[in-house]
Amino acid sequence: MFEAWVTVLISGLAMGAIYALVAGGLNLTWGVMNVVNMAHGVFLMLGAYITFMAWSYWGINPLFTIFLSFPILFALGALINRFLVRRTVGLASMLLTFGIFMVIENLAVVGFGGMYRSVRFFTGSYDIMGVFVSKPRIIAAGIAVAMSLLTYWFLKKTKIGVAIRAISLDRMMAEQCGVNTNQICTITFGIGAAQPAVAGSLMSLIFAFNPMLGRVFLVKAFAIVVLGGMGNFLGALIGGLTIGLVEAVIAFSGNLHLSEAAGFIIIILILLLRPSGIMGRRQ
Amino acid sequence: MRSRIIPIILLTLFVLGTIVFGASCETKEPIVFGGALPLTGWGADGGEYNRRGYMVWEDMVNAAGGILGRPVKVIIYDDKSDPTVTTRLYEKLVTQDKVDFLLSPWTDDMVMAATTVGEKYGKTIVAGGATYPAIWERGYKYVTGLLPNSKDYLGVGIRFFSGLKTVALLNLDLTFTTGFADAAEWNFPREGMTLVLPRQTYTGDTTDLTAPLMKIKAKNPDFIVACTGGAEDATMILRQAKEIGLNPKAWWFTIAPVIPEYIEVLGEDAEYTLGCSEWEPELPDTIEDFSIRAAFNQRHREMFGGEDPVEDAATTFGVGQIMQLAIEKVGELDDEKINEALHELDTSTVFGYYRVDEAGKQKGKVMYVIQVQNGVRETLWPFKAATSVLRFPTPPWDKRD
Amino acid sequence: MIKDVARSLWALGWMGGGAIAAFVVLLLVAPWVVSPYVVSLFMAMFMYIVVCSSWNIISGFTGYVSFGHVVFWGVGAYVTAVLVWKFNYPWPLAVMLGGVGSAFLATIVSYPILKLTGIYFAISMLALAEAIKILTSHFRSVTGGGGGIYLRPMASLNILYLMMGFLALAVVLVCYSITHTKFGRSLLTIREDETAAESLGINITRRKIQALILSGLFPGIAGGIYVMNVCFIDPATAFDISITVNIILMTTFGGIGTIIGPVLGPVAFTALSEFLWASFPFLHRAILGAILIAMVMGMPNGIMPFMVRFAQWVGIREFFSRRREASQ
Amino acid sequence: MISQMQQKSESPDTKGKILEVRGLTKRFGGIIANDNIDMDVFVGEIVGLIGPNGAGKSTLFDMVAGVKPSGSKRFPDAGCVRFLGHDITQLKAHQVCRLGLARTFQIVRILEKMSVLENVTVGALCRTSEVYEAEKKAEKICEFVGLKDRQNLAAGELTIEGKKRLELARALATEPKLLLLDEVMAGLNPSEVAETLDLLRQINKQGITIIIVEHVMQAVMAISDRIVVLDYGKKIADDTPEAVVKDKNVIDAYLGSEDA
């Protein structure tokens, strides 16, 4: 029984780490730039397809494909920001990104077809004293956590990162301090698109997916960003892990329906008790 | 200001466009059949295969001189995988396009919606691609089925493993998969099987099945029936079962094993899994009377770049054939008489036997039990049509090579 | 208050009254002129007018943007379906009770959830909708679970269409007249500045709760009418997040916080998407998306500013502007 | 117009005491913003409330007016406020407003997207539920405060002087018996200050009691009947203007920070 619990908890944490990576990208576009990015899911889906194609056509090790999906989606994100998103604010940017979502998803259906794909590379698990740890999930989770922490480090320690955080706190003030906000926002949006793409690359190892892949994660990612505190990157990681863990515990002790409902109910409760998220700044 | 006038004009045009959009196709000569299929949205794949079936049927009927000496015309609309749109399109087909006959949409929700329209106008529909018993339990007069309803659909597989004692049930919470799971629960006690724990329901958004699979593992059932909706959730179940070492004697999946990409996505993990198929392209003629099956296969390959027809294409071809047989039997285009004929017909098509009860529920169709063996779907039952023998019990994951 | 409503309706003048009369006549005549396909298309359009206008009460007027408004529609649809299916209620009564059900849900969640503001409120509504979707799926004995509920068709398309049409008219008139009452003014004040509103004697908590209840009531009725038309409902349809997205898209497209915006948005959007879908079956979504992008880039504030100018040009100002000019 | 308003409202407290603050204390974390403050205000008075920056004047206003001070979720930590004999310590802003206590804000809180007239109408709706009536009244008040020619502008388009005046008009529209004014003269030029003082005197003459927080010292001295001085959250003086300027504590508190 103990082993079963540990297996379930590890699996929940692994899923939580992947949620966190998806939410991390959203945190950048939403928390920093205040763009409710409805196109977030398609970036994730494109990452998955990049991995799938690199693996199936050229036989590239799927783990290395994150070095493909990251720059490609970074470039796409930067371009989208440079030519489209930058020119809009507020609800208009939400409409705009929804338009982008419709265009890319539809083109993907036409281009890739609606059938399910998957990268068959790691399957099975590590059996550690009766605790089963899924190979694809733990590897994906490891990369996801590394990626989240790397982003955290990037934001804390690099010049661009500091500029990004300054914009998230007060855009006007940042401009006054000589930050080229347009340029930094383009970089932010680029990273905000590249991060879910990496998550998508990792998911291609875990799930069978089609061009609708991103839809499943979007709602949860929004919720996790708020749960962790908007603009708070460690918060998103902790929020993601919390949701993953809570879902696993309730799924094992209750059932799956209750576990998914519980995820959302907990989000409402935490917001009621701490309106700016678990790690958020007090208002 | 001037540049902003243009959008207003455009919008006005679009509004007018919608109202004007409705000019129907004017062809008097052919007999017109109309239907809607999900050509876009989540059901796009199945919809496309369905469309191919109708296209091949139209082509072959016309090549053979049509029905009652008149050519046949098939109109297919896209319902965007949305039952609301289905309702609208069938209304349009009946009242605006004034089609002579309705063709079946794809999957249960759409069939529900379409048959409601059909019932209202007294237009009969032979439902293809739908198994939810509720379709025939609503007391509708103008609907018959081509596929067995889900009680039979599941019954085939469960009867096949009649000797097994303990069973666990997984269920995706969509309409038709819930119908499958209900049917499975209805069938278990009749074959002496007991559920070791309540059915484990998951949603389309579920990303981690470790918890329910661990619970099932603790009960160690002989048999696992997974009412899956497609390759996506079946992949997740099998991969995670492998990860935690869940080893029943047999795995039974609904839908997934007959989906073309299932084996491709899962690779060797798909080995030994069982399912049931409504139709297989290469079967000996001994089982059902497949008089024109070879012609259908060939025409399908010619029309669609050499691809073999799949189950969903055969279904709609079968729907067409049944309509044709009923019309030819009646000899005129009278909805009432043809509906009666559809309830009385006892015949067979490319798809298989067709015989319905008073409610219109299919009872003649034979299902095939299939198993994935060496990367290929092999037919195990009916024995007369078997291409291979059952591999049983399923070896534990760590004992496979 | 009654006086204000009466006065505001009077202020519609012959033009507004004429427009309403014309609408009613067209509504009544349509089933004999156009095909049922177009009738049911109109019905879908009216449904979106109802939900968009309702969403606009809490999100446009009061400034609490809800990302989960589909929940009221879905609950209304489910209450209606369950009452007809399990308890054999006459369907018109069940439809009305659908509205009561969704308003009841709005009542019980309103107090806690309206303590949150901005994006936190939005996400809580989103989470609420998702949670209720899953719970609906779970409690199978009451709701039919994931398999959904199927009903026998009881009402004809034309009856339901007329109900939806009159509901849409009623909702638009309600929205119009509340902006001319103390209640509506209070909501606008809350949107601008809650602290100031409170200091001016407005009971903001009560007003927000009233706004949410009103905003939840009509979608519930619309959901009930919908379910009587389609005769089938399951959790995936009833609480589909894309309905919420459509509501926000259409209203923003038409002009958020205005009376006519949530009417124009659905009309323009339905017409546009229908036209594209008929002309480009496989790429219609991509083209619609591209048009959306182009429109946002070309007119970031929605189509309202153009409509307002257009209206000013024509001379009907009242209906388009949320800011009432001194009418005397 | 103001006299009309007065006819409707009940006659003032016979004792003449309109506001009574007893032992009011408010802490933010470790900082004490208001420390055990006692204060009385009598009907018809104009009371000036002064003190260096951060002395706790706005917090005192917030608590009297029932606005939760920013950064805090609760009302006073200790003490009580009585207005016209009612204990209003735990009442919310809208309830206090209905009792007849109106305020303006240090940082103007006008409803920028609404017109000037609409802003005032919102205030007037405190006493009626008929929008039409409220609008009529708002027009009169706009005329009274000198905003008539600007009443159809969007409030956001007003100058700072106009905005301050609008806030005053809006507060008046709620038919207050006591008006709390938070720096209505900050940022105005001398002639505008003079106009405002004139306006305040007229308002006071209609029988409305006024408490005024102000940094423009000459203005406060000129208009106030009595002045209360706060420093570091404590009341250090409460006397006539003439006496207060000579008070040693007050001089100490302001030493070096005197800006008037």
Coordinates of C-alpha atoms in Angstrom, one line a residue, chain C residues 11 46 49 63 75-76 111 121 167 172 175 209 224 235 253 272 295 328:
Chain C
A11 CA -37.3 57.9 -24.8
F46 CA -30.7 34.9 -30.6
I49 CA -27.6 37.6 -28.1
G63 CA -16.5 45.4 -14.8
V75 CA -27.1 24.7 -15.5
G76 CA -30.3 26.1 -17.0
Y111 CA -21.2 36.5 -2.1
F121 CA -12.8 36.7 -10.3
L167 CA -36.2 36.4 -24.8
V172 CA -31.9 43.7 -24.7
C175 CA -30.3 45.9 -20.4
I209 CA -24.8 40.3 -6.2
G224 CA -33.5 25.5 -21.4
P235 CA -21.7 17.8 -19.7
F253 CA -16.2 42.3 -31.1
L272 CA -19.5 35.8 -41.0
M295 CA -10.2 43.4 -37.5
Q328 CA -34.0 67.4 -22.8

